[in-house]
Amino acid sequence: MPPTLTISDIHSLKRNEALEILAQISRVEKKTFPTNEAFGFGEELWRKKPNTRVLYATQPKEGGRSELIAYAVYVRQKGVALLHKVCVIEAYRRQGVGQQLMSYIQERLRKEGCQYIQLWVDKVREPARALYQRGGFKEQEEIPDYYAPGRTGIRMILDLDRDQ
Ligand SMILES: CC(C)(COP(=O)(O)OP(=O)(O)OC[C@H]1O[C@@H](n2cnc3c(N)ncnc32)[C@H](O)[C@@H]1OP(=O)(O)O)[C@@H](O)C(=O)NCCC(=O)NCCS
């Protein structure tokens, strides 16, 4: 059974709640990605970046609190959304969380009138490539040394109009 997720946007939170979630995300981000690829999850993301969206997924925990399970970041540029990050906490991987989060993002962007989602993924990140392919993303081009010497980047696109 996949975990029961609540997916929200940090922009719907009050400042203190948003900062708490951003701090939790930041800790996971530092553990998951190399320093040069770790996204800075600072307060400005909540305050003054309306076209940058930070989504997070939680599940209820004992004592009425909730636990961070996954997060994603995208930037809207007119009809295109650039999906910068998708991450599921290690203990919750391979349980359908990534897929639920991707479906939520696709549905939300489609409703908002976005036409394409674009992303770059490291060629060696097989789980992420498989997740995106499953969601209908198509690989468009490969750029050697995109992330660092010897690390190839793959550009992928999902056409939201076509892949309904
Ligand atoms: C990529 C990532 C988000 C996938 O999240 P997840 O919750 O484990 O994915 P799901 O359980 O929803 O899997 C959905 C599909 O993706 C593919 N997939 C996910 N993990 C996989 C793996 N380890 N190996 C192969 N395919 C995988 C499968 O097709 C899977 O469907 P299936 O389980 O029915 O076979 C997660 O592995 C992660 O956070 N990785 C580290 C961060 C990262 O690399 N992010 C992407 C770049 S920003």
Coordinates of N, CA and C and ligand atoms in Angstrom, one line a residue:
M1 N 0.8 -1.2 0.0 CA 0.0 0.0 0.0 C 0.9 1.3 0.0
P2 N 0.7 2.2 -1.0 CA 1.5 3.4 -0.9 C 1.1 4.3 0.3
P3 N 2.0 5.0 0.8 CA 1.6 5.9 2.0 C 0.5 6.9 1.6
T4 N -0.3 7.3 2.6 CA -1.4 8.2 2.3 C -0.7 9.6 2.4
L5 N -0.6 10.3 1.2 CA 0.1 11.5 1.2 C -0.9 12.7 1.2
T6 N -0.4 13.8 1.8 CA -1.0 15.1 1.6 C 0.0 15.9 0.8
I7 N -0.3 16.4 -0.4 CA 0.6 17.2 -1.1 C 0.2 18.7 -1.1
S8 N 1.1 19.6 -0.7 CA 0.8 21.0 -0.6 C 1.9 21.8 -1.1
D9 N 1.7 23.1 -1.2 CA 2.6 24.1 -1.7 C 3.1 25.0 -0.5
I10 N 4.3 25.3 -0.4 CA 4.8 26.1 0.7 C 4.1 27.5 0.7
H11 N 3.7 27.9 -0.4 CA 3.0 29.2 -0.5 C 1.7 29.3 0.2
S12 N 1.1 28.1 0.5 CA -0.1 28.1 1.2 C 0.1 28.1 2.8
L13 N 1.3 28.2 3.2 CA 1.6 28.1 4.6 C 1.9 29.5 5.2
K14 N 1.8 29.7 6.5 CA 2.2 30.9 7.2 C 3.8 30.8 7.2
R15 N 4.4 32.0 7.5 CA 5.9 32.1 7.4 C 6.6 31.0 8.3
N16 N 6.2 30.9 9.5 CA 6.9 30.0 10.4 C 6.8 28.5 10.0
E17 N 5.6 28.2 9.5 CA 5.3 26.8 9.0 C 6.2 26.5 7.8
A18 N 6.2 27.5 6.9 CA 7.0 27.4 5.7 C 8.4 27.2 6.0
L19 N 8.9 28.0 6.9 CA 10.4 27.9 7.3 C 10.7 26.5 7.9
E20 N 9.8 26.0 8.6 CA 10.0 24.7 9.2 C 10.1 23.6 8.1
I21 N 9.2 23.6 7.2 CA 9.2 22.7 6.1 C 10.5 22.9 5.2
L22 N 10.8 24.1 4.9 CA 12.0 24.4 4.1 C 13.3 23.9 4.8
A23 N 13.3 24.0 6.2 CA 14.5 23.5 6.9 C 14.5 22.0 6.8
Q24 N 13.4 21.3 6.9 CA 13.4 19.8 6.8 C 13.8 19.4 5.4
I25 N 13.3 20.1 4.4 CA 13.7 19.8 3.0 C 15.2 20.0 2.8
S26 N 15.7 21.1 3.3 CA 17.1 21.4 3.2 C 18.0 20.3 3.7
R27 N 17.6 19.7 4.9 CA 18.4 18.6 5.5 C 18.4 17.4 4.5
V28 N 17.2 17.1 4.0 CA 17.2 15.9 3.1 C 18.0 16.2 1.8
E29 N 17.8 17.4 1.3 CA 18.5 17.8 0.1 C 20.1 17.6 0.2
K30 N 20.6 18.1 1.3 CA 22.0 18.0 1.6 C 22.5 16.6 1.6
K31 N 21.7 15.7 2.2 CA 22.0 14.3 2.3 C 21.9 13.6 0.9
T32 N 21.0 14.1 0.0 CA 20.7 13.3 -1.2 C 21.6 13.8 -2.4
F33 N 21.9 15.0 -2.5 CA 22.6 15.5 -3.7 C 24.0 16.1 -3.3
P34 N 24.9 15.9 -4.3 CA 26.3 16.5 -4.1 C 26.1 18.0 -3.9
T35 N 27.1 18.6 -3.2 CA 27.0 20.0 -2.8 C 26.7 21.0 -4.0
N36 N 27.3 20.7 -5.1 CA 27.1 21.7 -6.2 C 25.8 21.5 -6.9
E37 N 25.0 20.5 -6.5 CA 23.7 20.3 -7.1 C 22.6 20.5 -6.1
A38 N 23.0 20.7 -4.8 CA 22.0 20.9 -3.8 C 21.3 22.3 -3.9
F39 N 20.0 22.3 -4.0 CA 19.2 23.5 -4.1 C 19.2 24.2 -2.8
G40 N 19.3 25.6 -2.8 CA 19.2 26.3 -1.5 C 17.8 26.6 -1.2
F41 N 17.3 25.9 -0.1 CA 15.9 26.1 0.2 C 15.7 27.2 1.3
G42 N 16.0 28.4 0.9 CA 15.9 29.6 1.8 C 14.6 30.2 1.9
E43 N 14.4 31.2 2.8 CA 13.1 31.8 3.0 C 12.6 32.6 1.8
E44 N 13.5 33.0 0.9 CA 13.1 33.8 -0.3 C 12.2 33.0 -1.2
L45 N 12.3 31.6 -1.1 CA 11.4 30.8 -1.9 C 10.0 31.0 -1.5
W46 N 9.7 31.2 -0.2 CA 8.4 31.4 0.3 C 8.0 32.9 0.1
R47 N 8.9 33.8 0.3 CA 8.6 35.3 0.3 C 8.3 35.9 -1.1
K48 N 9.3 35.7 -2.0 CA 9.1 36.6 -3.2 C 9.5 35.9 -4.5
K49 N 9.1 34.6 -4.6 CA 9.4 34.0 -5.9 C 8.1 33.3 -6.4
P50 N 7.1 34.0 -6.7 CA 5.9 33.4 -7.0 C 5.9 32.4 -8.2
N51 N 6.9 32.6 -9.2 CA 6.9 31.6 -10.2 C 7.7 30.3 -9.9
T52 N 8.3 30.4 -8.7 CA 9.0 29.1 -8.3 C 8.1 28.5 -7.2
R53 N 7.8 27.2 -7.5 CA 6.9 26.5 -6.6 C 7.6 25.4 -5.9
V54 N 7.5 25.3 -4.5 CA 8.0 24.2 -3.8 C 6.9 23.4 -3.3
L55 N 6.8 22.2 -3.7 CA 5.7 21.3 -3.2 C 6.3 20.3 -2.3
Y56 N 5.5 19.9 -1.3 CA 6.0 18.9 -0.3 C 4.9 17.9 0.0
A57 N 5.3 16.7 0.3 CA 4.3 15.7 0.6 C 4.6 15.2 2.0
T58 N 3.5 15.1 2.8 CA 3.6 14.6 4.2 C 2.6 13.5 4.4
Q59 N 2.9 12.7 5.5 CA 1.9 11.8 5.9 C 1.7 11.9 7.4
P60 N 0.5 11.6 7.9 CA 0.2 11.8 9.4 C 1.1 10.9 10.2
K61 N 1.5 11.5 11.3 CA 2.4 10.8 12.3 C 1.7 10.8 13.6
E62 N 2.1 9.8 14.5 CA 1.4 9.8 15.8 C 1.6 11.2 16.5
G63 N 0.6 11.5 17.3 CA 0.7 12.8 18.1 C 0.2 14.0 17.3
G64 N -0.4 13.7 16.1 CA -1.0 14.8 15.3 C 0.0 15.6 14.4
R65 N 1.2 15.2 14.5 CA 2.2 15.9 13.7 C 2.3 15.2 12.3
S66 N 2.9 15.8 11.4 CA 3.1 15.1 10.1 C 4.6 15.1 9.7
E67 N 4.9 14.1 8.8 CA 6.2 13.8 8.5 C 6.5 14.1 7.1
L68 N 7.6 14.7 6.8 CA 8.0 15.0 5.4 C 8.4 13.7 4.7
I69 N 7.8 13.5 3.5 CA 8.0 12.2 2.7 C 8.7 12.5 1.4
A70 N 8.4 13.7 0.8 CA 8.9 14.0 -0.5 C 8.8 15.5 -0.8
Y71 N 9.5 15.9 -1.8 CA 9.3 17.3 -2.3 C 9.7 17.5 -3.7
A72 N 9.3 18.6 -4.3 CA 9.6 18.9 -5.7 C 9.7 20.4 -5.9
V73 N 10.5 20.9 -6.8 CA 10.6 22.3 -7.1 C 10.4 22.5 -8.6
Y74 N 9.6 23.4 -9.0 CA 9.5 23.8 -10.5 C 9.4 25.3 -10.6
V75 N 9.8 25.7 -11.8 CA 9.7 27.2 -12.1 C 8.8 27.3 -13.3
R76 N 7.8 28.2 -13.3 CA 6.9 28.4 -14.4 C 7.5 29.5 -15.3
Q77 N 7.6 29.3 -16.6 CA 8.0 30.4 -17.5 C 7.0 30.3 -18.6
K78 N 6.0 31.1 -18.5 CA 4.8 31.1 -19.4 C 4.3 29.7 -19.6
G79 N 4.3 29.1 -20.8 CA 3.7 27.8 -21.0 C 4.6 26.6 -20.6
V80 N 5.8 26.9 -20.2 CA 6.7 25.8 -19.8 C 7.0 25.8 -18.3
A81 N 7.0 24.7 -17.7 CA 7.5 24.5 -16.4 C 8.8 23.8 -16.4
L82 N 9.8 24.3 -15.7 CA 11.1 23.6 -15.6 C 11.1 22.9 -14.2
L83 N 11.1 21.6 -14.3 CA 11.0 20.8 -13.1 C 12.5 20.6 -12.6
H84 N 12.9 21.3 -11.5 CA 14.3 21.3 -11.1 C 14.6 20.1 -10.2
K85 N 13.6 19.7 -9.5 CA 13.9 18.7 -8.4 C 12.7 17.8 -8.1
V86 N 12.9 16.6 -7.9 CA 11.9 15.7 -7.3 C 12.7 14.8 -6.4
C87 N 12.3 14.6 -5.2 CA 13.0 13.8 -4.2 C 12.1 13.1 -3.2
V88 N 12.3 11.8 -3.0 CA 11.5 11.1 -2.1 C 12.5 10.6 -1.0
I89 N 12.1 10.8 0.3 CA 13.0 10.3 1.4 C 13.3 8.8 1.2
E90 N 14.6 8.5 1.4 CA 15.1 7.2 1.1 C 14.2 6.0 1.6
A91 N 13.8 6.1 2.9 CA 13.0 5.1 3.5 C 11.6 4.8 2.8
Y92 N 11.2 5.8 2.0 CA 9.8 5.7 1.4 C 9.9 5.5 -0.1
R93 N 11.1 5.2 -0.6 CA 11.2 5.0 -2.1 C 10.6 3.6 -2.5
R94 N 10.3 3.5 -3.8 CA 9.7 2.3 -4.4 C 8.3 1.9 -3.8
Q95 N 7.6 2.9 -3.3 CA 6.2 2.7 -2.8 C 5.2 3.5 -3.5
G96 N 5.6 4.1 -4.7 CA 4.6 4.8 -5.5 C 4.5 6.3 -5.1
V97 N 5.4 6.8 -4.2 CA 5.3 8.2 -3.8 C 5.8 9.1 -4.9
G98 N 6.9 8.8 -5.5 CA 7.4 9.6 -6.7 C 6.3 9.7 -7.7
Q99 N 5.7 8.6 -8.0 CA 4.6 8.6 -9.1 C 3.4 9.5 -8.7
Q100 N 3.0 9.4 -7.4 CA 1.9 10.2 -6.9 C 2.3 11.7 -7.0
L101 N 3.5 12.1 -6.7 CA 3.9 13.5 -6.7 C 4.0 14.0 -8.2
M102 N 4.5 13.1 -9.1 CA 4.6 13.5 -10.5 C 3.1 13.7 -11.1
S103 N 2.2 12.8 -10.7 CA 0.8 12.9 -11.2 C 0.2 14.2 -10.7
Y104 N 0.5 14.5 -9.5 CA -0.1 15.8 -8.9 C 0.5 17.0 -9.6
I105 N 1.8 17.0 -9.9 CA 2.4 18.1 -10.6 C 1.8 18.3 -12.0
Q106 N 1.7 17.1 -12.7 CA 1.2 17.2 -14.1 C -0.2 17.7 -14.1
E107 N -1.0 17.2 -13.2 CA -2.4 17.6 -13.2 C -2.6 19.1 -12.8
R108 N -1.8 19.5 -11.9 CA -1.9 20.9 -11.4 C -1.4 21.9 -12.6
L109 N -0.3 21.5 -13.2 CA 0.2 22.4 -14.3 C -0.7 22.4 -15.5
R110 N -1.3 21.3 -15.7 CA -2.3 21.2 -16.9 C -3.5 22.1 -16.6
K111 N -4.0 22.1 -15.3 CA -5.1 22.9 -15.0 C -4.7 24.4 -15.0
E112 N -3.5 24.7 -14.7 CA -3.0 26.1 -14.7 C -2.7 26.6 -16.2
G113 N -2.9 25.7 -17.1 CA -2.7 26.1 -18.5 C -1.3 26.0 -19.0
C114 N -0.5 25.2 -18.3 CA 0.9 25.0 -18.8 C 0.9 24.0 -19.9
Q115 N 1.8 24.1 -20.8 CA 1.8 23.2 -22.0 C 2.8 22.1 -21.9
Y116 N 4.0 22.5 -21.5 CA 5.1 21.5 -21.4 C 5.8 21.5 -20.0
I117 N 6.3 20.3 -19.6 CA 7.2 20.3 -18.5 C 8.5 19.8 -19.1
Q118 N 9.6 20.6 -18.7 CA 10.9 20.2 -19.1 C 11.8 19.9 -17.9
L119 N 12.7 19.0 -18.1 CA 13.7 18.8 -17.0 C 15.0 18.2 -17.5
W120 N 16.0 18.3 -16.7 CA 17.3 17.7 -17.0 C 17.6 16.6 -16.0
V121 N 18.1 15.5 -16.4 CA 18.4 14.4 -15.4 C 19.8 13.8 -15.8
D122 N 20.5 13.5 -14.7 CA 21.8 12.9 -14.9 C 21.6 11.5 -15.4
K123 N 22.3 11.2 -16.5 CA 22.2 9.9 -17.2 C 22.2 8.7 -16.2
V124 N 23.1 8.8 -15.2 CA 23.2 7.6 -14.3 C 22.1 7.5 -13.2
R125 N 21.2 8.5 -13.2 CA 20.1 8.4 -12.2 C 18.9 7.6 -12.8
E126 N 19.2 6.3 -12.8 CA 18.2 5.4 -13.5 C 16.8 5.4 -12.9
P127 N 16.7 5.5 -11.5 CA 15.3 5.5 -11.0 C 14.5 6.7 -11.4
A128 N 15.2 7.9 -11.5 CA 14.5 9.1 -11.9 C 14.2 9.0 -13.4
R129 N 15.1 8.5 -14.2 CA 14.8 8.4 -15.6 C 13.6 7.5 -15.8
A130 N 13.5 6.4 -15.1 CA 12.4 5.4 -15.2 C 11.1 6.1 -14.8
L131 N 11.2 6.8 -13.7 CA 10.0 7.5 -13.2 C 9.4 8.5 -14.2
Y132 N 10.3 9.3 -14.8 CA 9.9 10.3 -15.8 C 9.3 9.6 -17.0
Q133 N 10.0 8.5 -17.5 CA 9.5 7.8 -18.7 C 8.2 7.3 -18.4
R134 N 8.0 6.7 -17.2 CA 6.7 6.2 -16.9 C 5.6 7.2 -16.9
G135 N 6.0 8.5 -16.6 CA 5.0 9.6 -16.6 C 4.8 10.1 -18.0
G136 N 5.4 9.6 -19.0 CA 5.2 10.0 -20.4 C 6.3 11.0 -20.9
F137 N 7.3 11.3 -20.1 CA 8.4 12.2 -20.6 C 9.2 11.5 -21.7
K138 N 9.6 12.3 -22.7 CA 10.4 11.8 -23.7 C 11.8 12.4 -23.7
E139 N 12.8 11.6 -23.9 CA 14.2 12.1 -23.9 C 14.5 12.8 -25.2
Q140 N 14.9 14.0 -25.1 CA 15.1 14.9 -26.3 C 16.6 15.0 -26.7
E141 N 17.5 15.2 -25.8 CA 18.9 15.3 -26.2 C 19.8 14.9 -25.0
E142 N 21.0 14.6 -25.3 CA 22.0 14.2 -24.3 C 23.2 15.2 -24.4
I143 N 23.6 15.8 -23.3 CA 24.8 16.7 -23.4 C 25.9 16.2 -22.4
P144 N 27.0 15.7 -23.1 CA 28.1 15.2 -22.2 C 28.6 16.3 -21.3
D145 N 29.1 16.0 -20.2 CA 29.7 16.9 -19.2 C 28.7 18.0 -18.7
Y146 N 27.4 17.7 -18.8 CA 26.4 18.8 -18.5 C 26.5 19.1 -17.0
Y147 N 26.6 18.1 -16.1 CA 26.7 18.4 -14.7 C 28.1 18.6 -14.1
A148 N 29.0 17.9 -14.7 CA 30.4 18.0 -14.3 C 31.2 17.1 -15.4
P149 N 32.5 17.2 -15.4 CA 33.2 16.4 -16.4 C 32.8 14.9 -16.2
G150 N 32.4 14.3 -17.3 CA 32.1 12.9 -17.3 C 30.6 12.6 -16.9
R151 N 29.9 13.6 -16.6 CA 28.5 13.4 -16.2 C 27.5 14.0 -17.2
T152 N 26.9 13.1 -17.9 CA 26.0 13.4 -19.0 C 24.6 13.9 -18.5
G153 N 24.1 14.9 -19.1 CA 22.7 15.4 -18.8 C 21.7 15.0 -19.9
I154 N 20.6 14.6 -19.5 CA 19.5 14.3 -20.5 C 18.4 15.2 -20.3
R155 N 18.0 15.9 -21.5 CA 16.8 16.8 -21.4 C 15.6 16.0 -21.7
M156 N 14.5 16.1 -20.9 CA 13.3 15.4 -21.1 C 12.1 16.4 -21.2
I157 N 11.1 16.0 -22.0 CA 10.0 16.9 -22.1 C 8.7 16.1 -22.0
L158 N 7.7 16.6 -21.3 CA 6.3 16.1 -21.4 C 5.4 17.1 -22.0
D159 N 4.7 16.7 -23.0 CA 3.7 17.6 -23.7 C 2.4 17.3 -22.9
L160 N 2.0 18.3 -22.1 CA 0.8 18.1 -21.3 C -0.5 18.1 -22.1
D161 N -0.5 18.8 -23.3 CA -1.7 18.8 -24.2 C -1.9 17.4 -24.8
R162 N -0.8 16.8 -25.2 CA -0.9 15.5 -25.9 C -1.1 14.3 -25.0
D163 N -0.3 14.4 -23.8 CA -0.3 13.2 -23.0 C -1.4 13.2 -21.9
Q164 N -2.6 13.4 -22.3 CA -3.6 13.4 -21.2 C -4.1 12.0 -20.9
Ligands
LIG1 C1 13.6 9.1 -8.4 C2 12.8 9.0 -7.2 C3 12.1 10.4 -6.9 C4 11.7 8.0 -7.4 O1 10.8 8.0 -6.3 P1 10.0 6.7 -5.8 O2 8.9 7.1 -4.8 O3 10.9 5.6 -5.4 O4 9.3 6.2 -7.2 P2 8.0 5.2 -7.3 O5 8.0 4.2 -6.2 O6 6.8 6.1 -7.4 O7 8.3 4.5 -8.7 C5 7.6 4.8 -9.8 C6 8.3 4.1 -11.0 O8 9.6 4.7 -11.2 C7 10.5 3.7 -11.6 N1 11.5 3.5 -10.5 C8 11.5 4.1 -9.3 N2 12.6 3.7 -8.6 C9 13.3 2.9 -9.4 C10 14.5 2.1 -9.3 N3 15.2 2.2 -8.2 N4 14.9 1.4 -10.3 C11 14.2 1.3 -11.5 N5 13.0 2.0 -11.7 C12 12.6 2.7 -10.7 C13 9.7 2.4 -11.8 O9 9.2 2.4 -13.1 C14 8.6 2.7 -10.8 O10 7.4 1.9 -11.0 P3 7.3 0.4 -10.4 O11 7.7 0.6 -8.9 O12 5.9 0.1 -10.6 O13 8.3 -0.4 -11.1 C15 13.6 8.6 -5.9 O14 14.3 7.4 -6.2 C16 14.5 9.7 -5.4 O15 14.2 10.6 -4.7 N6 15.8 9.6 -5.8 C17 16.9 10.5 -5.3 C18 16.7 11.9 -5.9 C19 16.7 12.0 -7.4 O16 17.5 11.3 -8.1 N7 15.8 12.8 -8.0 C20 15.7 13.0 -9.4 C21 16.7 14.1 -9.9 S1 16.3 15.7 -9.2

